Amino acid sequence: MEPAPVVNTHQGIHRAALAGLGTPRLPEALVAADVEAGRLRVLFGGRPAIAGSVHAVWRTEPYVPHRVAVLVERVVERARSWPPLSHPREDGS
């Protein structure tokens, strides 16, 4: 079995993809110039990076810290504009 790279940053994943070491899921803004220049191709365009629920988890405290409440509000606002998830049919269409 060949060794596989282990990377835990967007920049590292980006460099590995440019070196031909895999298929990344990265923010469009990070790879836009490489896609435009033909160094990378979009494989799953228009599909969300995750399918399923998004959860916000924080420690139980007598109050919710303001920064946590603001973050959750903004995520909820953005999520309302996300298109519904659809599953490909068995016939491939």
CSV table of N, CA and C in Angstrom, one decimal:
chain,number,residue,atom,x,y,z
A,1,MET,N,0.8,-1.2,0.0
A,1,MET,CA,0.0,0.0,0.0
A,1,MET,C,0.9,1.2,0.0
A,2,GLU,N,0.5,2.2,-0.9
A,2,GLU,CA,1.3,3.4,-0.9
A,2,GLU,C,1.0,4.4,0.2
A,3,PRO,N,1.9,5.1,0.7
A,3,PRO,CA,1.6,6.1,1.8
A,3,PRO,C,0.7,7.2,1.2
A,4,ALA,N,-0.2,7.7,2.1
A,4,ALA,CA,-1.1,8.7,1.7
A,4,ALA,C,-0.8,10.0,2.5
A,5,PRO,N,-0.8,11.1,1.9
A,5,PRO,CA,-0.5,12.4,2.6
A,5,PRO,C,-1.6,12.7,3.6
A,6,VAL,N,-1.3,13.2,4.7
A,6,VAL,CA,-2.2,13.7,5.7
A,6,VAL,C,-2.1,15.2,5.8
A,7,VAL,N,-3.1,15.9,5.6
A,7,VAL,CA,-3.1,17.4,5.5
A,7,VAL,C,-4.3,17.9,6.3
A,8,ASN,N,-4.1,19.0,7.1
A,8,ASN,CA,-5.2,19.5,7.9
A,8,ASN,C,-5.4,21.0,7.7
A,9,THR,N,-5.0,21.5,6.6
A,9,THR,CA,-5.2,22.9,6.4
A,9,THR,C,-5.7,23.1,4.9
A,10,HIS,N,-6.5,24.1,4.6
A,10,HIS,CA,-7.0,24.3,3.3
A,10,HIS,C,-5.8,24.6,2.3
A,11,GLN,N,-4.8,25.3,2.8
A,11,GLN,CA,-3.6,25.6,2.0
A,11,GLN,C,-2.9,24.3,1.6
A,12,GLY,N,-2.7,23.4,2.6
A,12,GLY,CA,-2.1,22.1,2.4
A,12,GLY,C,-2.8,21.2,1.4
A,13,ILE,N,-4.2,21.2,1.6
A,13,ILE,CA,-5.0,20.4,0.7
A,13,ILE,C,-4.9,21.0,-0.7
A,14,HIS,N,-4.9,22.3,-0.8
A,14,HIS,CA,-4.8,23.0,-2.1
A,14,HIS,C,-3.5,22.6,-2.8
A,15,ARG,N,-2.4,22.7,-2.1
A,15,ARG,CA,-1.1,22.3,-2.7
A,15,ARG,C,-1.1,20.9,-3.1
A,16,ALA,N,-1.6,20.0,-2.3
A,16,ALA,CA,-1.7,18.6,-2.6
A,16,ALA,C,-2.5,18.3,-3.9
A,17,ALA,N,-3.6,19.0,-4.1
A,17,ALA,CA,-4.4,18.9,-5.3
A,17,ALA,C,-3.6,19.4,-6.5
A,18,LEU,N,-2.9,20.5,-6.4
A,18,LEU,CA,-2.1,21.0,-7.5
A,18,LEU,C,-1.0,20.0,-7.9
A,19,ALA,N,-0.6,19.2,-6.9
A,19,ALA,CA,0.5,18.2,-7.2
A,19,ALA,C,-0.1,16.9,-7.7
A,20,GLY,N,-1.5,16.9,-7.8
A,20,GLY,CA,-2.1,15.7,-8.4
A,20,GLY,C,-2.3,14.6,-7.3
A,21,LEU,N,-2.4,15.0,-6.0
A,21,LEU,CA,-2.5,14.0,-5.0
A,21,LEU,C,-3.9,13.8,-4.4
A,22,GLY,N,-4.9,14.1,-5.2
A,22,GLY,CA,-6.3,13.8,-4.7
A,22,GLY,C,-7.3,14.8,-5.3
A,23,THR,N,-8.5,14.6,-4.8
A,23,THR,CA,-9.7,15.4,-5.2
A,23,THR,C,-10.1,16.2,-4.0
A,24,PRO,N,-9.9,17.5,-3.9
A,24,PRO,CA,-10.2,18.2,-2.7
A,24,PRO,C,-11.6,18.7,-2.7
A,25,ARG,N,-12.1,19.1,-1.6
A,25,ARG,CA,-13.3,19.9,-1.4
A,25,ARG,C,-12.8,21.2,-0.7
A,26,LEU,N,-12.7,22.2,-1.5
A,26,LEU,CA,-12.2,23.5,-1.0
A,26,LEU,C,-13.1,24.7,-1.3
A,27,PRO,N,-13.0,25.8,-0.6
A,27,PRO,CA,-13.8,27.0,-0.9
A,27,PRO,C,-13.4,27.5,-2.3
A,28,GLU,N,-14.5,27.9,-3.0
A,28,GLU,CA,-14.3,28.3,-4.4
A,28,GLU,C,-13.3,29.5,-4.5
A,29,ALA,N,-13.4,30.4,-3.5
A,29,ALA,CA,-12.5,31.5,-3.5
A,29,ALA,C,-11.0,31.1,-3.5
A,30,LEU,N,-10.7,30.0,-2.9
A,30,LEU,CA,-9.3,29.6,-2.8
A,30,LEU,C,-8.8,29.0,-4.1
A,31,VAL,N,-9.7,28.4,-4.9
A,31,VAL,CA,-9.2,27.7,-6.1
A,31,VAL,C,-9.7,28.4,-7.4
A,32,ALA,N,-10.3,29.5,-7.3
A,32,ALA,CA,-10.9,30.2,-8.5
A,32,ALA,C,-9.8,30.5,-9.5
A,33,ALA,N,-8.7,31.0,-9.1
A,33,ALA,CA,-7.6,31.3,-10.1
A,33,ALA,C,-7.1,30.0,-10.7
A,34,ASP,N,-6.9,28.9,-10.0
A,34,ASP,CA,-6.4,27.7,-10.5
A,34,ASP,C,-7.4,27.1,-11.5
A,35,VAL,N,-8.7,27.2,-11.2
A,35,VAL,CA,-9.7,26.7,-12.1
A,35,VAL,C,-9.7,27.5,-13.4
A,36,GLU,N,-9.6,28.8,-13.3
A,36,GLU,CA,-9.6,29.7,-14.4
A,36,GLU,C,-8.4,29.4,-15.3
A,37,ALA,N,-7.3,29.1,-14.7
A,37,ALA,CA,-6.0,28.9,-15.4
A,37,ALA,C,-5.9,27.4,-15.9
A,38,GLY,N,-6.9,26.6,-15.5
A,38,GLY,CA,-6.9,25.2,-16.0
A,38,GLY,C,-6.0,24.3,-15.2
A,39,ARG,N,-5.5,24.7,-14.0
A,39,ARG,CA,-4.7,23.8,-13.2
A,39,ARG,C,-5.6,22.9,-12.4
A,40,LEU,N,-6.8,23.3,-12.1
A,40,LEU,CA,-7.8,22.4,-11.4
A,40,LEU,C,-9.1,22.5,-12.2
A,41,ARG,N,-9.9,21.4,-12.0
A,41,ARG,CA,-11.2,21.3,-12.6
A,41,ARG,C,-12.3,21.2,-11.5
A,42,VAL,N,-13.4,21.8,-11.8
A,42,VAL,CA,-14.6,21.6,-10.9
A,42,VAL,C,-15.3,20.3,-11.2
A,43,LEU,N,-15.4,19.4,-10.2
A,43,LEU,CA,-16.0,18.1,-10.5
A,43,LEU,C,-17.4,18.1,-9.9
A,44,PHE,N,-17.7,18.7,-8.9
A,44,PHE,CA,-19.0,18.7,-8.2
A,44,PHE,C,-19.7,20.0,-8.2
A,45,GLY,N,-19.6,20.8,-9.2
A,45,GLY,CA,-20.2,22.2,-9.2
A,45,GLY,C,-21.6,22.2,-8.9
A,46,GLY,N,-22.0,23.2,-8.0
A,46,GLY,CA,-23.4,23.4,-7.7
A,46,GLY,C,-23.9,22.5,-6.6
A,47,ARG,N,-23.0,21.6,-6.1
A,47,ARG,CA,-23.5,20.7,-5.0
A,47,ARG,C,-22.8,21.2,-3.7
A,48,PRO,N,-23.5,21.2,-2.6
A,48,PRO,CA,-23.0,21.6,-1.3
A,48,PRO,C,-21.8,20.6,-0.9
A,49,ALA,N,-20.9,21.2,-0.1
A,49,ALA,CA,-19.8,20.4,0.3
A,49,ALA,C,-20.2,19.3,1.3
A,50,ILE,N,-21.3,19.6,2.0
A,50,ILE,CA,-21.8,18.6,3.0
A,50,ILE,C,-23.3,18.4,2.7
A,51,ALA,N,-23.7,17.2,3.0
A,51,ALA,CA,-25.1,16.9,2.8
A,51,ALA,C,-25.6,16.5,4.2
A,52,GLY,N,-26.7,17.1,4.6
A,52,GLY,CA,-27.2,16.7,5.9
A,52,GLY,C,-27.3,18.0,6.8
A,53,SER,N,-27.4,17.7,8.1
A,53,SER,CA,-27.6,18.8,9.1
A,53,SER,C,-26.3,19.5,9.4
A,54,VAL,N,-26.5,20.7,9.8
A,54,VAL,CA,-25.4,21.5,10.4
A,54,VAL,C,-25.8,21.8,11.8
A,55,HIS,N,-24.9,21.5,12.7
A,55,HIS,CA,-25.2,21.7,14.2
A,55,HIS,C,-24.3,22.7,14.8
A,56,ALA,N,-24.8,23.5,15.7
A,56,ALA,CA,-24.0,24.4,16.5
A,56,ALA,C,-24.0,23.9,17.9
A,57,VAL,N,-22.8,23.6,18.5
A,57,VAL,CA,-22.7,23.0,19.8
A,57,VAL,C,-21.8,23.9,20.6
A,58,TRP,N,-22.2,24.2,21.8
A,58,TRP,CA,-21.4,25.0,22.7
A,58,TRP,C,-21.6,24.6,24.2
A,59,ARG,N,-20.7,25.0,25.1
A,59,ARG,CA,-20.9,24.5,26.5
A,59,ARG,C,-22.2,25.1,27.1
A,60,THR,N,-22.7,24.3,28.0
A,60,THR,CA,-23.9,24.8,28.7
A,60,THR,C,-23.5,25.8,29.7
A,61,GLU,N,-24.1,27.0,29.6
A,61,GLU,CA,-23.8,28.1,30.6
A,61,GLU,C,-25.1,28.7,30.9
A,62,PRO,N,-25.1,29.6,31.9
A,62,PRO,CA,-26.4,30.2,32.3
A,62,PRO,C,-26.9,31.2,31.1
A,63,TYR,N,-26.0,31.6,30.3
A,63,TYR,CA,-26.3,32.5,29.2
A,63,TYR,C,-25.5,32.0,27.9
A,64,VAL,N,-26.0,32.4,26.8
A,64,VAL,CA,-25.3,32.2,25.5
A,64,VAL,C,-24.4,33.4,25.2
A,65,PRO,N,-23.1,33.2,25.1
A,65,PRO,CA,-22.2,34.3,24.8
A,65,PRO,C,-22.7,35.0,23.6
A,66,HIS,N,-22.6,36.4,23.5
A,66,HIS,CA,-23.1,37.2,22.4
A,66,HIS,C,-22.4,36.7,21.1
A,67,ARG,N,-21.1,36.4,21.1
A,67,ARG,CA,-20.5,36.0,19.8
A,67,ARG,C,-21.0,34.7,19.3
A,68,VAL,N,-21.4,33.8,20.2
A,68,VAL,CA,-22.0,32.5,19.8
A,68,VAL,C,-23.4,32.7,19.2
A,69,ALA,N,-24.2,33.6,19.9
A,69,ALA,CA,-25.5,33.9,19.4
A,69,ALA,C,-25.5,34.5,18.0
A,70,VAL,N,-24.5,35.4,17.8
A,70,VAL,CA,-24.4,36.1,16.5
A,70,VAL,C,-24.0,35.1,15.4
A,71,LEU,N,-23.0,34.2,15.7
A,71,LEU,CA,-22.6,33.2,14.8
A,71,LEU,C,-23.8,32.3,14.4
A,72,VAL,N,-24.5,31.8,15.3
A,72,VAL,CA,-25.6,30.9,15.0
A,72,VAL,C,-26.7,31.7,14.2
A,73,GLU,N,-27.0,32.9,14.5
A,73,GLU,CA,-27.9,33.7,13.7
A,73,GLU,C,-27.5,33.8,12.3
A,74,ARG,N,-26.2,34.1,12.1
A,74,ARG,CA,-25.7,34.3,10.7
A,74,ARG,C,-25.7,33.0,9.9
A,75,VAL,N,-25.4,31.9,10.6
A,75,VAL,CA,-25.4,30.6,9.9
A,75,VAL,C,-26.8,30.3,9.5
A,76,VAL,N,-27.8,30.5,10.4
A,76,VAL,CA,-29.2,30.2,10.1
A,76,VAL,C,-29.6,31.1,8.9
A,77,GLU,N,-29.3,32.4,8.9
A,77,GLU,CA,-29.6,33.3,7.8
A,77,GLU,C,-29.1,32.8,6.5
A,78,ARG,N,-27.8,32.4,6.4
A,78,ARG,CA,-27.2,31.9,5.2
A,78,ARG,C,-27.8,30.5,4.8
A,79,ALA,N,-28.1,29.7,5.7
A,79,ALA,CA,-28.7,28.4,5.4
A,79,ALA,C,-30.1,28.5,4.7
A,80,ARG,N,-30.8,29.5,5.1
A,80,ARG,CA,-32.1,29.7,4.5
A,80,ARG,C,-32.0,29.9,2.9
A,81,SER,N,-30.9,30.4,2.5
A,81,SER,CA,-30.7,30.6,1.0
A,81,SER,C,-30.1,29.4,0.3
A,82,TRP,N,-29.7,28.4,1.0
A,82,TRP,CA,-29.1,27.2,0.4
A,82,TRP,C,-30.2,26.4,-0.4
A,83,PRO,N,-29.9,25.9,-1.6
A,83,PRO,CA,-30.8,25.1,-2.3
A,83,PRO,C,-31.1,23.8,-1.6
A,84,PRO,N,-32.3,23.2,-1.7
A,84,PRO,CA,-32.5,22.0,-1.1
A,84,PRO,C,-31.6,20.9,-1.6
A,85,LEU,N,-31.3,19.9,-0.8
A,85,LEU,CA,-30.4,18.8,-1.3
A,85,LEU,C,-31.2,17.9,-2.1
A,86,SER,N,-30.6,17.5,-3.2
A,86,SER,CA,-31.3,16.5,-4.1
A,86,SER,C,-30.4,15.3,-4.2
A,87,HIS,N,-31.0,14.2,-4.4
A,87,HIS,CA,-30.2,12.9,-4.5
A,87,HIS,C,-30.3,12.5,-6.0
A,88,PRO,N,-29.2,12.1,-6.6
A,88,PRO,CA,-29.3,11.6,-8.0
A,88,PRO,C,-30.1,10.4,-8.1
A,89,ARG,N,-30.9,10.3,-9.2
A,89,ARG,CA,-31.7,9.1,-9.4
A,89,ARG,C,-30.8,7.9,-9.9
A,90,GLU,N,-31.3,6.7,-9.7
A,90,GLU,CA,-30.6,5.5,-10.1
A,90,GLU,C,-30.2,5.5,-11.5
A,91,ASP,N,-31.0,6.1,-12.4
A,91,ASP,CA,-30.6,6.1,-13.8
A,91,ASP,C,-29.6,7.1,-14.2
A,92,GLY,N,-29.0,7.8,-13.2
A,92,GLY,CA,-27.9,8.7,-13.4
A,92,GLY,C,-28.3,10.1,-13.8
A,93,SER,N,-29.5,10.4,-13.9
A,93,SER,CA,-30.0,11.8,-14.2
A,93,SER,C,-30.3,12.6,-13.0
